[in-house]
PDB file of C-alpha atoms in Angstrom:
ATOM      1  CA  UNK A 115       5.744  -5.663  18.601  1.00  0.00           C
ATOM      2  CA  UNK A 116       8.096  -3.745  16.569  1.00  0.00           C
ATOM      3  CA  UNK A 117       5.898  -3.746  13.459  1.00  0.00           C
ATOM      4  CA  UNK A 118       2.908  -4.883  12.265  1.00  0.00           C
ATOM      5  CA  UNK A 119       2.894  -8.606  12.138  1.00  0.00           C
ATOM      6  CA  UNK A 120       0.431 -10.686   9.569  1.00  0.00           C
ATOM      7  CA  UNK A 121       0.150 -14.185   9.982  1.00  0.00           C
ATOM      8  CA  UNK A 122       0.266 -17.123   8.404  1.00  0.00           C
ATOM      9  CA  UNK A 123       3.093 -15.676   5.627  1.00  0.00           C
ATOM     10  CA  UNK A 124       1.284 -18.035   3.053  1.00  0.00           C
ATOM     11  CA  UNK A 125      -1.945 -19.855   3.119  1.00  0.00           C
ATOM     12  CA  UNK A 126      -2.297 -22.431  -0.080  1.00  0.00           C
ATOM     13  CA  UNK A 127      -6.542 -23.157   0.201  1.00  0.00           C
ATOM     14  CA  UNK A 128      -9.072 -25.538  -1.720  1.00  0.00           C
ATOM     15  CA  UNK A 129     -11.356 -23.927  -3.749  1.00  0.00           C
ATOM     16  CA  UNK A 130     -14.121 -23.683  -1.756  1.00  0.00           C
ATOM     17  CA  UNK A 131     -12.500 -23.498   1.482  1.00  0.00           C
ATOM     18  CA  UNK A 132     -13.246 -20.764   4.319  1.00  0.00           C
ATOM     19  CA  UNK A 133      -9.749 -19.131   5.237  1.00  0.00           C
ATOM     20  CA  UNK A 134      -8.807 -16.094   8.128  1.00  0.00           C
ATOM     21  CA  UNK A 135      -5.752 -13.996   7.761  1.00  0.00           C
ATOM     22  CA  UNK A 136      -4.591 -12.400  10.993  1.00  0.00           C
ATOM     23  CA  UNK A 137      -2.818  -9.130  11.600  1.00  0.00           C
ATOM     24  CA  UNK A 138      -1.334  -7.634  14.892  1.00  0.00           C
ATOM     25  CA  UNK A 139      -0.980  -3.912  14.250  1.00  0.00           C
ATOM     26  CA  UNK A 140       1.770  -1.523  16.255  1.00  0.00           C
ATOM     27  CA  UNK A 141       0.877  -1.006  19.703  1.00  0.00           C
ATOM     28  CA  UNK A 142      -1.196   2.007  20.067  1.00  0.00           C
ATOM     29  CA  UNK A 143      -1.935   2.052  16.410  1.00  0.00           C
ATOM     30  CA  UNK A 144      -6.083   3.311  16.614  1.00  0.00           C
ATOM     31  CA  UNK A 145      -6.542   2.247  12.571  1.00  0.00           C
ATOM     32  CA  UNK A 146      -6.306  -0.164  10.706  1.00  0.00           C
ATOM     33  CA  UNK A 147      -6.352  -1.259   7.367  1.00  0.00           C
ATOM     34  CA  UNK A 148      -6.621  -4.415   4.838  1.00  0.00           C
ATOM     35  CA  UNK A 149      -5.133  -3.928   1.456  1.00  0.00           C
ATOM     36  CA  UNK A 150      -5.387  -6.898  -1.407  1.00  0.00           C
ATOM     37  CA  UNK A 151      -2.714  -7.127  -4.526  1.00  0.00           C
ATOM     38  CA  UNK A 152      -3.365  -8.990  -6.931  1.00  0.00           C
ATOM     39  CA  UNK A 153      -0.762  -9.353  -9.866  1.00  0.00           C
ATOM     40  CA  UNK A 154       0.282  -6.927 -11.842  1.00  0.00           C
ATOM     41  CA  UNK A 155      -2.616  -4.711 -10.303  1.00  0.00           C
ATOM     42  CA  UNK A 156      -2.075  -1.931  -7.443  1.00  0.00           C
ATOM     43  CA  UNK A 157      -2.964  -2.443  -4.072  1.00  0.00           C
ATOM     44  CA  UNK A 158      -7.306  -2.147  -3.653  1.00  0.00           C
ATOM     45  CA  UNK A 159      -8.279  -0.940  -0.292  1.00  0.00           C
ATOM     46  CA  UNK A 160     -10.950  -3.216   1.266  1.00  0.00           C
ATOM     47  CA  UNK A 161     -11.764  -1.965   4.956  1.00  0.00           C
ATOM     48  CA  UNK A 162     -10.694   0.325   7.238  1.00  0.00           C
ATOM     49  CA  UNK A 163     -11.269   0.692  11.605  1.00  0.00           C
ATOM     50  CA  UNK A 164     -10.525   3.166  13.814  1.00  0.00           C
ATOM     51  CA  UNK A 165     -11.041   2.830  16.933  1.00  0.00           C
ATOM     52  CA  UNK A 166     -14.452   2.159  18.337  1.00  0.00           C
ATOM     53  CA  UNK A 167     -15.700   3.191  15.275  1.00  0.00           C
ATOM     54  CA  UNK A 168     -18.212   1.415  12.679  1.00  0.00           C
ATOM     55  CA  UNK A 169     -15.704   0.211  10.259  1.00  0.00           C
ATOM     56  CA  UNK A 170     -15.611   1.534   6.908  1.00  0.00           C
ATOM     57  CA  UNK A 171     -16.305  -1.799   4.494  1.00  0.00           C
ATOM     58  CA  UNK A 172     -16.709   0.043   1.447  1.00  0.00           C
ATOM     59  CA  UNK A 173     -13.589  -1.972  -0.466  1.00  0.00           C
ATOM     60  CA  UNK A 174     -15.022  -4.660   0.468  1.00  0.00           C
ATOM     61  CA  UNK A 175     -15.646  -6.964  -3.050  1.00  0.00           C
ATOM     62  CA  UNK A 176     -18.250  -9.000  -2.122  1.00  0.00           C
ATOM     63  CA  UNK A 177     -19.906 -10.907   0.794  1.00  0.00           C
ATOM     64  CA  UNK A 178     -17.720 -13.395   1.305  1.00  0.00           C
ATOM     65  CA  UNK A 179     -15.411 -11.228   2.613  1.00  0.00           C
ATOM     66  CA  UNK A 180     -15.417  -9.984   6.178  1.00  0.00           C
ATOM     67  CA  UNK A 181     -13.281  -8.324   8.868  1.00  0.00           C
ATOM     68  CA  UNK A 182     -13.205  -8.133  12.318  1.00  0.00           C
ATOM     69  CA  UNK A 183     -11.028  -6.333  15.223  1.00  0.00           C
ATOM     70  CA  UNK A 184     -11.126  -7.427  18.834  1.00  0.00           C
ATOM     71  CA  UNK A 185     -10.676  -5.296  21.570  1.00  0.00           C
ATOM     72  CA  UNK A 186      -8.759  -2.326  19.379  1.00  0.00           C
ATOM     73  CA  UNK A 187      -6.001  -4.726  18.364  1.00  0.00           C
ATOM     74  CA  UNK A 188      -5.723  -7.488  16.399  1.00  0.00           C
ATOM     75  CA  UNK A 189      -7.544  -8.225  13.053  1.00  0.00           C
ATOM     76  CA  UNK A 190      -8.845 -11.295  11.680  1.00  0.00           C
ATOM     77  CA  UNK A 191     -10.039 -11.078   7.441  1.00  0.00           C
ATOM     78  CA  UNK A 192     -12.141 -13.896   6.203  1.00  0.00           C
ATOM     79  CA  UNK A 193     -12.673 -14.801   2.937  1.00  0.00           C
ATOM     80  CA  UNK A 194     -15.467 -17.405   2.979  1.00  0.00           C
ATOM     81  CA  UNK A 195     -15.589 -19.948   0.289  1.00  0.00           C
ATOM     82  CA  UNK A 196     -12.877 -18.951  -1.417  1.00  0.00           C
ATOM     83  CA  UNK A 197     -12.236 -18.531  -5.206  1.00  0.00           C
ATOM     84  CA  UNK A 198      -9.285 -18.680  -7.560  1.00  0.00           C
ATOM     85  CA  UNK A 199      -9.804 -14.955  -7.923  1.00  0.00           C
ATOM     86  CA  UNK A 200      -9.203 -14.649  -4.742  1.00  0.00           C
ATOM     87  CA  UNK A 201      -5.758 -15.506  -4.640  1.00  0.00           C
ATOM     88  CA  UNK A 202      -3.329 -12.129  -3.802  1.00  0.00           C
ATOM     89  CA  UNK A 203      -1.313 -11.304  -1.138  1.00  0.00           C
ATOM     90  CA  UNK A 204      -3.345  -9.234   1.754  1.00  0.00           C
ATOM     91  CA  UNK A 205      -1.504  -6.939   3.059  1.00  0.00           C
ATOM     92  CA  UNK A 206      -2.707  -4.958   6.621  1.00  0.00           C
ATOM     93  CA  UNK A 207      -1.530  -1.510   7.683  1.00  0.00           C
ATOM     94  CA  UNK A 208      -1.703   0.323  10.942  1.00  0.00           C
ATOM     95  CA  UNK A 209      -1.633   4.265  11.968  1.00  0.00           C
ATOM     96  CA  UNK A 210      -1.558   6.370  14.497  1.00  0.00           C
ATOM     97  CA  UNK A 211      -4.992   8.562  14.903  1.00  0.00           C
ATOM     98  CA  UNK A 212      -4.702  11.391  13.187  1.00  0.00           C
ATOM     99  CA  UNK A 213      -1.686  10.212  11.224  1.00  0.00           C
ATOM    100  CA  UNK A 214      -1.651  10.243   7.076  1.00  0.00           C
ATOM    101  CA  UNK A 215       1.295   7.501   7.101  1.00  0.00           C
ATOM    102  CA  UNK A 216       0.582   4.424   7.611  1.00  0.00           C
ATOM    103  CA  UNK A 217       2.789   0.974   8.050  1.00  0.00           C
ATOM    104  CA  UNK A 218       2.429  -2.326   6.356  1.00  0.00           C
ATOM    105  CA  UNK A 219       3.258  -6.101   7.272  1.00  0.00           C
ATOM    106  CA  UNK A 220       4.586  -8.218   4.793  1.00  0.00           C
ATOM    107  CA  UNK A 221       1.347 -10.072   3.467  1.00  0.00           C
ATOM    108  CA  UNK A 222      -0.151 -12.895   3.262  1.00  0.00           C
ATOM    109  CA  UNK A 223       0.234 -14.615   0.068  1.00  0.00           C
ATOM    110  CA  UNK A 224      -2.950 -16.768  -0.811  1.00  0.00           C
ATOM    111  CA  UNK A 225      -2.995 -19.308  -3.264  1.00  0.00           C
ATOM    112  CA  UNK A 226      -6.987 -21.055  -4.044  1.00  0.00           C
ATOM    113  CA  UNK A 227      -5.980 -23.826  -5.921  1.00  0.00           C
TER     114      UNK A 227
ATOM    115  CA  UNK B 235     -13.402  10.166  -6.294  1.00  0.00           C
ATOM    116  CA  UNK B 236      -9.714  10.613  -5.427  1.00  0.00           C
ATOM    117  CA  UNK B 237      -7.059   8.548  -7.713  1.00  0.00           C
ATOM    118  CA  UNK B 238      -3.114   8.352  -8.484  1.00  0.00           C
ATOM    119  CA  UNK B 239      -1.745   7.739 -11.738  1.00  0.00           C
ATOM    120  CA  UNK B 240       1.797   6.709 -12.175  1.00  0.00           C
ATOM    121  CA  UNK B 241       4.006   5.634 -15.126  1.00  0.00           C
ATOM    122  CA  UNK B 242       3.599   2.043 -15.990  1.00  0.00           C
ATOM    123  CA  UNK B 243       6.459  -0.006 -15.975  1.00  0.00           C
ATOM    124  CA  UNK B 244       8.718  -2.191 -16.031  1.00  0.00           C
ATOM    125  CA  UNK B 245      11.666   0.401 -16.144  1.00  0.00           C
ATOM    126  CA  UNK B 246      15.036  -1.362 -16.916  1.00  0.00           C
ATOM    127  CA  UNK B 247      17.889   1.425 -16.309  1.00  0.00           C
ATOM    128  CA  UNK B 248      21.746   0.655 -15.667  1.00  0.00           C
ATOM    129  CA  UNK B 249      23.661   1.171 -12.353  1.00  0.00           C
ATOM    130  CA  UNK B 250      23.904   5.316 -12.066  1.00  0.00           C
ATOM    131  CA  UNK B 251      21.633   6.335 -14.280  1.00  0.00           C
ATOM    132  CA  UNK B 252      18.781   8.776 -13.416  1.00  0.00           C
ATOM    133  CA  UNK B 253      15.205   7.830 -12.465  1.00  0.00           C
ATOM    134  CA  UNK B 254      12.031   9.324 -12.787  1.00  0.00           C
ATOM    135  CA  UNK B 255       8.990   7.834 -12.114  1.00  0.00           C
ATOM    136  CA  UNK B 256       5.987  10.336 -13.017  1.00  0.00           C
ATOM    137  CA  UNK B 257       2.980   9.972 -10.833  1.00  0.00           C
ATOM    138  CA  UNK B 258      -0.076  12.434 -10.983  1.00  0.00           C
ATOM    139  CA  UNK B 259      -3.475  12.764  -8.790  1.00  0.00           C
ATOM    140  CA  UNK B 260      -7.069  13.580  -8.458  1.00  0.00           C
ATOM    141  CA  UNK B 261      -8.103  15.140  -4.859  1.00  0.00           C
ATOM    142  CA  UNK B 262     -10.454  17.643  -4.045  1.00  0.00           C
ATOM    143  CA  UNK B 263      -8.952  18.507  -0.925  1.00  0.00           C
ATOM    144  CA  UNK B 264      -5.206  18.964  -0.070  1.00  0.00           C
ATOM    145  CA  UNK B 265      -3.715  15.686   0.395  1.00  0.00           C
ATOM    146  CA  UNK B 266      -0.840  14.370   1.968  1.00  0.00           C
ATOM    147  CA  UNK B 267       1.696  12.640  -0.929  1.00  0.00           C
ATOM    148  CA  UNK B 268       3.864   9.603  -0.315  1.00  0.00           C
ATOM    149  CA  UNK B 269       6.007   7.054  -2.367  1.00  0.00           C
ATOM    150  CA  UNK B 270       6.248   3.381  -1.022  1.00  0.00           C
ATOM    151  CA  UNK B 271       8.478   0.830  -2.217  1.00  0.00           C
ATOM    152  CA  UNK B 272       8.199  -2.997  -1.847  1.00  0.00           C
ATOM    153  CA  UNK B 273      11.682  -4.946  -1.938  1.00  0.00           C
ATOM    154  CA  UNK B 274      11.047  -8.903  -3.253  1.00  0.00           C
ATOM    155  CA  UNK B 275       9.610 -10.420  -0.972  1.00  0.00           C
ATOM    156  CA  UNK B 276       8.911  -7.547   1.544  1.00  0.00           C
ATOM    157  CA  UNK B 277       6.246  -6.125   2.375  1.00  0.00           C
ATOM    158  CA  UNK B 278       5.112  -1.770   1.553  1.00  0.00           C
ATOM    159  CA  UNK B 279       8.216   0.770   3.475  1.00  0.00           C
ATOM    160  CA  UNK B 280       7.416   4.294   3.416  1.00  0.00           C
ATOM    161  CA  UNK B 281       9.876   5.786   1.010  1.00  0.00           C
ATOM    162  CA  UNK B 282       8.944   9.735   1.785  1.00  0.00           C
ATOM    163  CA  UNK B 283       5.917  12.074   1.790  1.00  0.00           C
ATOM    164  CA  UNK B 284       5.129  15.651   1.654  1.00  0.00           C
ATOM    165  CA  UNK B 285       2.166  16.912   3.277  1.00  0.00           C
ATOM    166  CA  UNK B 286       1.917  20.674   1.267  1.00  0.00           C
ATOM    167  CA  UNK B 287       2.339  22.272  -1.695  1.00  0.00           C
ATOM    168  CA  UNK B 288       6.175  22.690  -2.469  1.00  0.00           C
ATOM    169  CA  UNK B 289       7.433  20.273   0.189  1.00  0.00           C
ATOM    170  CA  UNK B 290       9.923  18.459  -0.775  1.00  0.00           C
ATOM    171  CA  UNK B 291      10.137  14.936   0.362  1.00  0.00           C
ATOM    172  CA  UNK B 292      13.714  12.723   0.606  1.00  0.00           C
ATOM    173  CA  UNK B 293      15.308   9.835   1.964  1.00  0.00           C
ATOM    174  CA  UNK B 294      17.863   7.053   0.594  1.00  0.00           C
ATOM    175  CA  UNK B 295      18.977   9.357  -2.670  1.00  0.00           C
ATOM    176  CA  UNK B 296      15.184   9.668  -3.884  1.00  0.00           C
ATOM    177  CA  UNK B 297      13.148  13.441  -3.886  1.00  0.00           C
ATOM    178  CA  UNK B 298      10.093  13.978  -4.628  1.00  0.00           C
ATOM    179  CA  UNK B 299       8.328  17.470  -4.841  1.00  0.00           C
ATOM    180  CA  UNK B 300       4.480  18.255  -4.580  1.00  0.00           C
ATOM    181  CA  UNK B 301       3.713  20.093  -7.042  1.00  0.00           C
ATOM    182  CA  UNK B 302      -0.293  21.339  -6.736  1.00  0.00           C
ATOM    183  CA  UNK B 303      -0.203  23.602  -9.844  1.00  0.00           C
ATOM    184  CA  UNK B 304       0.472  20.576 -11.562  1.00  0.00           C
ATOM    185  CA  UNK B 305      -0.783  17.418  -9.081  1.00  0.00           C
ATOM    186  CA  UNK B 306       2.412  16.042  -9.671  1.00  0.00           C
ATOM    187  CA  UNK B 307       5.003  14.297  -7.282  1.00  0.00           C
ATOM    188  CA  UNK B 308       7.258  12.524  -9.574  1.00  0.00           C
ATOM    189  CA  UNK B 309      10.131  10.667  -7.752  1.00  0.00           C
ATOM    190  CA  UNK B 310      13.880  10.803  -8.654  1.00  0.00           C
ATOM    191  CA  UNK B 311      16.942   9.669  -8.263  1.00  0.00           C
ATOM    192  CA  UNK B 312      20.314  11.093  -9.731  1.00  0.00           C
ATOM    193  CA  UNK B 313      22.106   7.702  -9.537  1.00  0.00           C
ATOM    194  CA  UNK B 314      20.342   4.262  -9.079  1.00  0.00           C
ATOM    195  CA  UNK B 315      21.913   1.585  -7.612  1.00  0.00           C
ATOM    196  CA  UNK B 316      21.268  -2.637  -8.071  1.00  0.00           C
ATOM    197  CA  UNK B 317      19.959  -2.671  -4.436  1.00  0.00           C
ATOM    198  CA  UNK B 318      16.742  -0.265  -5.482  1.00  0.00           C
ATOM    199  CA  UNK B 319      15.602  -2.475  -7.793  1.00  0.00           C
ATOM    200  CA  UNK B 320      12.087  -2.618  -6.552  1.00  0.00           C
ATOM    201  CA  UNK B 321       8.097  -1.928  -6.939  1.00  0.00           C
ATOM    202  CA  UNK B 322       7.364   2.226  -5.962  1.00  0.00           C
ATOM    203  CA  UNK B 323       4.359   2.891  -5.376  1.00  0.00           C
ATOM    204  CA  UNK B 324       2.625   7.073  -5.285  1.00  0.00           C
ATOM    205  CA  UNK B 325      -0.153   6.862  -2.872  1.00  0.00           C
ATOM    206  CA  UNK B 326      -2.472  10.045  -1.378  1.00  0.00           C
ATOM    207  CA  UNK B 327      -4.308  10.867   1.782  1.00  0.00           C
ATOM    208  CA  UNK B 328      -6.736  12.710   1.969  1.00  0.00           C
ATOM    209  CA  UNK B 329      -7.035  13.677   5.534  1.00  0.00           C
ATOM    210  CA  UNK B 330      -6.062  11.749   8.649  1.00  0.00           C
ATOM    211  CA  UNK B 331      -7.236   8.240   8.884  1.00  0.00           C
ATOM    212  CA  UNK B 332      -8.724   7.699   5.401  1.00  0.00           C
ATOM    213  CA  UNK B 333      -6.968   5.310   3.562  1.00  0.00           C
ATOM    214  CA  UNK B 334      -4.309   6.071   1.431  1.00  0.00           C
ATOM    215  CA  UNK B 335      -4.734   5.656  -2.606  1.00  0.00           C
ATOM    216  CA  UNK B 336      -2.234   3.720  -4.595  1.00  0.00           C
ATOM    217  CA  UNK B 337      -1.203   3.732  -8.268  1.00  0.00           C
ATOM    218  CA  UNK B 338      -0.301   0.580  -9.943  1.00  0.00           C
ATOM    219  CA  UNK B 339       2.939   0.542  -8.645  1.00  0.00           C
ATOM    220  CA  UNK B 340       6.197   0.907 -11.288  1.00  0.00           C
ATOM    221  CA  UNK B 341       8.682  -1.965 -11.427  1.00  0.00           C
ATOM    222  CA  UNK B 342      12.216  -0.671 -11.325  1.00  0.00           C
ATOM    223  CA  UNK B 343      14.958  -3.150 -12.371  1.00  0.00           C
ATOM    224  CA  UNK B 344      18.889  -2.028 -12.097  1.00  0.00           C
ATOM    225  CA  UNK B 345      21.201  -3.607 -14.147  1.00  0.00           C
ATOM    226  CA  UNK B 346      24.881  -3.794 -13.231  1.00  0.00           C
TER     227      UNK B 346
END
C-alpha cells in the first residue's frame, strides 16, 4: 500500500481480555517499529525488527506484551490480559534499511474498560 | 542514554503570530534531528529533519536548525495559521535503524 496501514482503528477490550493489533508496513520497508501514547505522555518505543534480525524488545513493559512479524511484512502486537493501563493508542512505523526517517500509521486507539 | 526535551505546552498563539517551540537533546553520537506533527485524529507526518550540524531543515512555513554547539533544534514559524494547530513532536536518531526518540510532544492551538 501507499502507507503504513494499522488495523482495527479502535479496539474497546474487557479487562482481562487478550487483544492483537495489526500493522502492514510500506512495501519494502526492512524495519519496523511499535510505538505506545498514552495521554498527555510522549510516544515510548516498545520493539523494533529489521529484517531477519532478532528483534530488539527492549521497550517492551512487561510480559504480557509481545510482537511478532511474518515473513518480513506484516506485524501483529499482543497485549495479553489486558489492563486499564494499557489503554493508548499504538502506533507502528516502518523504514527503509539504512534510513533515519521513519513513517507512521494512524494508531490504534485501545480502550480496557 | 539518548533523550529529547522540548517545551511543554499547551501553546495558545493567534493567527500570524510567531512560533517557537524549543527542543534540546542528549546523544553521544551525531544524530539525525526531526520534528513530527500529529493533526486530530491523524496519525505522526514527518514535518522536517536535518541530519548535520548547521542543516537547516523546512517545509510548510516551519525551519528548524541543528545547532550541536548548543543540542538545540528549536522549530519556527514566522506566521501560524488555524490549520497548524496540532501536537509537534522533536525526535532523534541515532544511526540508521535505531528507533527514533521523542519528547513529550507540544500542543499548539491557533486562534482566529
Amino acid at each position: 500500500g501507499a502507507g503504513v496501514s494499522q488495523s482495527p482503528s479502535n479496539k474497546v477490550t474487557e479487562k482481562g481480555k487478550d487483544v492483537e493489533l495489526r500493522c502492514d508496513p510500506i512495501s519494502g520497508h526492512t524495519a519496523l517499529y511499535w510505538y505506545r501514547q498514552s495521554l498527555g505522555q510522549g510516544l515510548e518505543f516498545l520493539i523494533y525488527f529489521q529484517g531477519n534480525s532478532a528483534p530488539d524488545k527492549s521497550g517492551l513493559p512487561s510480559d504480557r506484551f509481545s510482537a511478532e512479524r511474518t515473513g518480513g511484512s506484516v506485524s501483529t502486537l499482543t497485549i495479553q490480559r489486558t489492563q486499564q493501563e494499557d489503554s493508548a493508542v499504538y502506533l507502528c512505523a516502518s523504514s527503509f534499511k539504512g534510513a533515519t526517517e521513519a513513517f507512521f500509521g494512524q494508531g490504534t486507539r485501545l480502550t480496557v474498560v | 542514554g539518548d533523550s529529547v526535551t522540548q517545551m511543554e505546552g499547551p501553546v495558545t498563539l493567534s493567527e500570524e503570530a510567531f512560533l517557537t517551540i524549543n527542543c534540546t537533546y542528549t546523544a553521544t553520537g551525531y544524530p539525525s534531528l526531526f520534528w513530527y506533527v500529529q493533526y486530530p485524529g491523524e496519525g505522526l507526518q514527518l514535518l522536517l529533519k536535518a541530519t548535520k550540524a548547521d542543516d537547516k531543515g523546512s517545509n510548510k512555513g516551519f525551519e528548524a536548525t541543528y545547532r550541536k554547539e548548543t543540542t538545540s533544534f528549536h522549530l519556527e514559524k514566522g506566521s501560524v495559521q488555524v490549520s497548524d494547530s496540532a501536537v509537534y513532536f522533536c525526535a532523534l536518531s541515532d544511526q540508521g535503524n535505531t528507533p527514533l526518540v521523542f519528547g513529550k510532544g507540544t500542543r499548539l492551538s491557533v486562534i482566529a
